């Protein structure tokens, strides 16, 4: 069973830090004191994480990662959707992130767009808050899908 668990700023992050340390080689940092963190568990095993924080008029995403043996199961997509939902529920004006150039396709699927001046190693992406669309079917290429609702 897949579950999501939120951690408010200041909460004990010991359940999610092993995932962050394995994926990124990073442990707790100063940003955690200001971040909402999400942890995804598969059969009670911590397997994916990410965080969101408010800074300089924008919500920022970071630390989105999935343990290697759990990749290709849409868990990274789930983490991203949970973070975007958190931003949306707080009436975000915009959501930003910085990612490696090879990951822009992953983030662009949910509407984040590359910003001018980004380098291939560090691409800044952004989506206006009013453009966040978490409806899976709206971007689905399957025109005859039984889950697709008419407009």
PDB file of C-alpha atoms in Angstrom:
ATOM      1  CA  UNK A   1       0.000   0.000   0.000  1.00  0.00           C
ATOM      2  CA  UNK A   2       1.243   3.496  -0.872  1.00  0.00           C
ATOM      3  CA  UNK A   3       0.883   6.215   1.765  1.00  0.00           C
ATOM      4  CA  UNK A   4       1.894   9.846   2.057  1.00  0.00           C
ATOM      5  CA  UNK A   5       2.891  11.528   5.303  1.00  0.00           C
ATOM      6  CA  UNK A   6       3.415  15.267   5.874  1.00  0.00           C
ATOM      7  CA  UNK A   7       5.952  16.808   8.230  1.00  0.00           C
ATOM      8  CA  UNK A   8       5.427  20.427   9.309  1.00  0.00           C
ATOM      9  CA  UNK A   9       8.336  22.829   9.835  1.00  0.00           C
ATOM     10  CA  UNK A  10      10.117  21.833  13.023  1.00  0.00           C
ATOM     11  CA  UNK A  11       8.871  18.227  13.057  1.00  0.00           C
ATOM     12  CA  UNK A  12      11.223  15.299  13.619  1.00  0.00           C
ATOM     13  CA  UNK A  13      12.420  14.209  10.157  1.00  0.00           C
ATOM     14  CA  UNK A  14      14.193  11.024  11.183  1.00  0.00           C
ATOM     15  CA  UNK A  15      11.753   8.892   9.132  1.00  0.00           C
ATOM     16  CA  UNK A  16      12.538  10.672   5.852  1.00  0.00           C
ATOM     17  CA  UNK A  17      16.190  11.625   6.235  1.00  0.00           C
ATOM     18  CA  UNK A  18      17.495   8.157   5.268  1.00  0.00           C
ATOM     19  CA  UNK A  19      15.751   8.526   1.876  1.00  0.00           C
ATOM     20  CA  UNK A  20      17.231  11.999   1.334  1.00  0.00           C
ATOM     21  CA  UNK A  21      20.669  10.797   2.417  1.00  0.00           C
ATOM     22  CA  UNK A  22      20.553   7.779   0.082  1.00  0.00           C
ATOM     23  CA  UNK A  23      19.270   9.695  -2.960  1.00  0.00           C
ATOM     24  CA  UNK A  24      21.167  12.978  -2.574  1.00  0.00           C
ATOM     25  CA  UNK A  25      23.853  12.335   0.037  1.00  0.00           C
ATOM     26  CA  UNK A  26      22.301  15.149   2.107  1.00  0.00           C
ATOM     27  CA  UNK A  27      21.059  15.095   5.670  1.00  0.00           C
ATOM     28  CA  UNK A  28      19.051  17.670   7.609  1.00  0.00           C
ATOM     29  CA  UNK A  29      19.823  21.304   6.824  1.00  0.00           C
ATOM     30  CA  UNK A  30      18.696  24.811   7.774  1.00  0.00           C
ATOM     31  CA  UNK A  31      15.970  24.772   5.093  1.00  0.00           C
ATOM     32  CA  UNK A  32      14.103  22.031   6.995  1.00  0.00           C
ATOM     33  CA  UNK A  33      13.139  24.499   9.737  1.00  0.00           C
ATOM     34  CA  UNK A  34      11.073  26.409   7.135  1.00  0.00           C
ATOM     35  CA  UNK A  35       9.849  23.530   4.968  1.00  0.00           C
ATOM     36  CA  UNK A  36       6.890  21.218   4.751  1.00  0.00           C
ATOM     37  CA  UNK A  37       8.305  17.779   3.938  1.00  0.00           C
ATOM     38  CA  UNK A  38       6.397  14.871   2.465  1.00  0.00           C
ATOM     39  CA  UNK A  39       7.346  11.217   2.744  1.00  0.00           C
ATOM     40  CA  UNK A  40       5.912   8.456   0.564  1.00  0.00           C
ATOM     41  CA  UNK A  41       5.876   4.963   2.015  1.00  0.00           C
ATOM     42  CA  UNK A  42       5.420   1.677   0.166  1.00  0.00           C
ATOM     43  CA  UNK A  43       4.173  -1.048   2.498  1.00  0.00           C
ATOM     44  CA  UNK A  44       5.345   1.103   5.438  1.00  0.00           C
ATOM     45  CA  UNK A  45       8.862   1.473   3.956  1.00  0.00           C
ATOM     46  CA  UNK A  46      10.034   5.092   3.359  1.00  0.00           C
ATOM     47  CA  UNK A  47      10.834   5.302  -0.373  1.00  0.00           C
ATOM     48  CA  UNK A  48      10.385   8.902  -1.630  1.00  0.00           C
ATOM     49  CA  UNK A  49      10.476  12.432  -0.294  1.00  0.00           C
ATOM     50  CA  UNK A  50      10.322  16.100  -1.220  1.00  0.00           C
ATOM     51  CA  UNK A  51       9.831  19.485   0.393  1.00  0.00           C
ATOM     52  CA  UNK A  52       8.245  22.878  -0.161  1.00  0.00           C
ATOM     53  CA  UNK A  53       8.970  26.242   1.451  1.00  0.00           C
ATOM     54  CA  UNK A  54       8.072  29.920   1.069  1.00  0.00           C
ATOM     55  CA  UNK A  55      10.847  32.328   0.086  1.00  0.00           C
ATOM     56  CA  UNK A  56      10.912  35.766  -1.553  1.00  0.00           C
ATOM     57  CA  UNK A  57       7.277  35.694  -2.663  1.00  0.00           C
ATOM     58  CA  UNK A  58       7.336  32.198  -4.178  1.00  0.00           C
ATOM     59  CA  UNK A  59       6.866  28.636  -3.062  1.00  0.00           C
ATOM     60  CA  UNK A  60       9.995  26.570  -3.783  1.00  0.00           C
ATOM     61  CA  UNK A  61      10.254  22.811  -4.262  1.00  0.00           C
ATOM     62  CA  UNK A  62      13.340  20.761  -3.543  1.00  0.00           C
ATOM     63  CA  UNK A  63      14.757  17.465  -2.452  1.00  0.00           C
ATOM     64  CA  UNK A  64      12.358  15.451  -4.597  1.00  0.00           C
ATOM     65  CA  UNK A  65      13.812  11.965  -4.759  1.00  0.00           C
ATOM     66  CA  UNK A  66      12.911   8.291  -4.906  1.00  0.00           C
ATOM     67  CA  UNK A  67      15.059   5.373  -3.808  1.00  0.00           C
ATOM     68  CA  UNK A  68      16.515   3.733  -6.923  1.00  0.00           C
ATOM     69  CA  UNK A  69      14.806   0.372  -6.445  1.00  0.00           C
ATOM     70  CA  UNK A  70      11.384   2.112  -6.282  1.00  0.00           C
ATOM     71  CA  UNK A  71      11.763   4.288  -9.384  1.00  0.00           C
ATOM     72  CA  UNK A  72       9.536   3.862 -12.444  1.00  0.00           C
ATOM     73  CA  UNK A  73       6.502   3.309 -10.183  1.00  0.00           C
ATOM     74  CA  UNK A  74       5.201   6.917 -10.449  1.00  0.00           C
ATOM     75  CA  UNK A  75       6.224   7.705  -6.870  1.00  0.00           C
ATOM     76  CA  UNK A  76       8.201  10.779  -7.906  1.00  0.00           C
ATOM     77  CA  UNK A  77       5.098  11.978  -9.736  1.00  0.00           C
ATOM     78  CA  UNK A  78       3.101  11.432  -6.542  1.00  0.00           C
ATOM     79  CA  UNK A  79       5.597  13.467  -4.486  1.00  0.00           C
ATOM     80  CA  UNK A  80       5.486  16.301  -7.029  1.00  0.00           C
ATOM     81  CA  UNK A  81       1.667  16.287  -7.068  1.00  0.00           C
ATOM     82  CA  UNK A  82       1.512  16.340  -3.267  1.00  0.00           C
ATOM     83  CA  UNK A  83       3.875  19.313  -3.151  1.00  0.00           C
ATOM     84  CA  UNK A  84       1.964  21.182  -5.856  1.00  0.00           C
ATOM     85  CA  UNK A  85      -1.290  20.457  -4.044  1.00  0.00           C
ATOM     86  CA  UNK A  86       0.191  21.961  -0.866  1.00  0.00           C
ATOM     87  CA  UNK A  87       1.157  25.093  -2.817  1.00  0.00           C
ATOM     88  CA  UNK A  88      -2.258  25.253  -4.475  1.00  0.00           C
ATOM     89  CA  UNK A  89      -4.066  24.879  -1.130  1.00  0.00           C
ATOM     90  CA  UNK A  90      -2.086  27.885   0.151  1.00  0.00           C
ATOM     91  CA  UNK A  91      -3.068  30.030  -2.876  1.00  0.00           C
ATOM     92  CA  UNK A  92       0.431  30.051  -4.327  1.00  0.00           C
ATOM     93  CA  UNK A  93       1.168  32.925  -6.681  1.00  0.00           C
ATOM     94  CA  UNK A  94       3.912  30.801  -8.236  1.00  0.00           C
ATOM     95  CA  UNK A  95       5.956  27.684  -7.583  1.00  0.00           C
ATOM     96  CA  UNK A  96       9.644  27.421  -8.477  1.00  0.00           C
ATOM     97  CA  UNK A  97      12.390  24.836  -8.366  1.00  0.00           C
ATOM     98  CA  UNK A  98      15.943  24.314  -9.545  1.00  0.00           C
ATOM     99  CA  UNK A  99      16.831  20.965 -11.097  1.00  0.00           C
ATOM    100  CA  UNK A 100      19.462  19.347 -13.315  1.00  0.00           C
ATOM    101  CA  UNK A 101      18.787  19.809 -17.032  1.00  0.00           C
ATOM    102  CA  UNK A 102      18.127  16.115 -17.575  1.00  0.00           C
ATOM    103  CA  UNK A 103      15.056  16.290 -15.266  1.00  0.00           C
ATOM    104  CA  UNK A 104      13.162  19.139 -16.933  1.00  0.00           C
ATOM    105  CA  UNK A 105      10.928  16.694 -18.833  1.00  0.00           C
ATOM    106  CA  UNK A 106       9.733  15.177 -15.561  1.00  0.00           C
ATOM    107  CA  UNK A 107       8.725  18.543 -14.133  1.00  0.00           C
ATOM    108  CA  UNK A 108       7.333  19.969 -17.371  1.00  0.00           C
ATOM    109  CA  UNK A 109       4.691  17.199 -17.511  1.00  0.00           C
ATOM    110  CA  UNK A 110       2.841  19.041 -14.750  1.00  0.00           C
ATOM    111  CA  UNK A 111       3.299  22.460 -16.303  1.00  0.00           C
ATOM    112  CA  UNK A 112       6.550  23.810 -14.884  1.00  0.00           C
ATOM    113  CA  UNK A 113       8.463  25.792 -17.504  1.00  0.00           C
ATOM    114  CA  UNK A 114      12.148  26.551 -17.857  1.00  0.00           C
ATOM    115  CA  UNK A 115      13.071  30.111 -16.998  1.00  0.00           C
ATOM    116  CA  UNK A 116      15.442  32.237 -19.089  1.00  0.00           C
ATOM    117  CA  UNK A 117      19.048  32.277 -18.004  1.00  0.00           C
ATOM    118  CA  UNK A 118      19.148  28.696 -16.762  1.00  0.00           C
ATOM    119  CA  UNK A 119      22.215  26.589 -17.416  1.00  0.00           C
ATOM    120  CA  UNK A 120      22.121  22.877 -18.377  1.00  0.00           C
ATOM    121  CA  UNK A 121      23.471  21.956 -14.954  1.00  0.00           C
ATOM    122  CA  UNK A 122      21.017  24.078 -12.982  1.00  0.00           C
ATOM    123  CA  UNK A 123      17.674  24.838 -14.602  1.00  0.00           C
ATOM    124  CA  UNK A 124      15.183  27.050 -12.823  1.00  0.00           C
ATOM    125  CA  UNK A 125      11.573  26.149 -13.547  1.00  0.00           C
ATOM    126  CA  UNK A 126       8.344  27.899 -12.596  1.00  0.00           C
ATOM    127  CA  UNK A 127       4.577  27.524 -12.798  1.00  0.00           C
ATOM    128  CA  UNK A 128       2.099  30.284 -11.926  1.00  0.00           C
ATOM    129  CA  UNK A 129      -0.205  29.187  -9.111  1.00  0.00           C
ATOM    130  CA  UNK A 130      -3.311  29.605 -11.250  1.00  0.00           C
ATOM    131  CA  UNK A 131      -1.854  27.205 -13.850  1.00  0.00           C
ATOM    132  CA  UNK A 132      -1.370  24.278 -11.469  1.00  0.00           C
ATOM    133  CA  UNK A 133      -3.503  21.439 -12.850  1.00  0.00           C
ATOM    134  CA  UNK A 134      -3.362  18.150 -10.965  1.00  0.00           C
ATOM    135  CA  UNK A 135      -5.996  16.457 -13.145  1.00  0.00           C
ATOM    136  CA  UNK A 136      -4.210  13.460 -14.642  1.00  0.00           C
ATOM    137  CA  UNK A 137      -6.692  13.127 -17.499  1.00  0.00           C
ATOM    138  CA  UNK A 138      -6.274  16.682 -18.769  1.00  0.00           C
ATOM    139  CA  UNK A 139      -2.827  15.832 -20.190  1.00  0.00           C
ATOM    140  CA  UNK A 140      -3.456  12.169 -20.957  1.00  0.00           C
ATOM    141  CA  UNK A 141      -2.889  11.336 -24.643  1.00  0.00           C
ATOM    142  CA  UNK A 142      -5.395   8.454 -24.519  1.00  0.00           C
ATOM    143  CA  UNK A 143      -8.413   9.929 -26.269  1.00  0.00           C
ATOM    144  CA  UNK A 144     -10.583   6.839 -25.740  1.00  0.00           C
ATOM    145  CA  UNK A 145      -9.754   6.404 -22.052  1.00  0.00           C
ATOM    146  CA  UNK A 146     -12.860   5.441 -20.005  1.00  0.00           C
ATOM    147  CA  UNK A 147     -11.677   7.770 -17.211  1.00  0.00           C
ATOM    148  CA  UNK A 148     -11.653  10.858 -19.440  1.00  0.00           C
ATOM    149  CA  UNK A 149     -14.527  13.191 -18.674  1.00  0.00           C
ATOM    150  CA  UNK A 150     -16.004  15.368 -21.412  1.00  0.00           C
ATOM    151  CA  UNK A 151     -15.124  19.066 -21.203  1.00  0.00           C
TER     152      UNK A 151
END
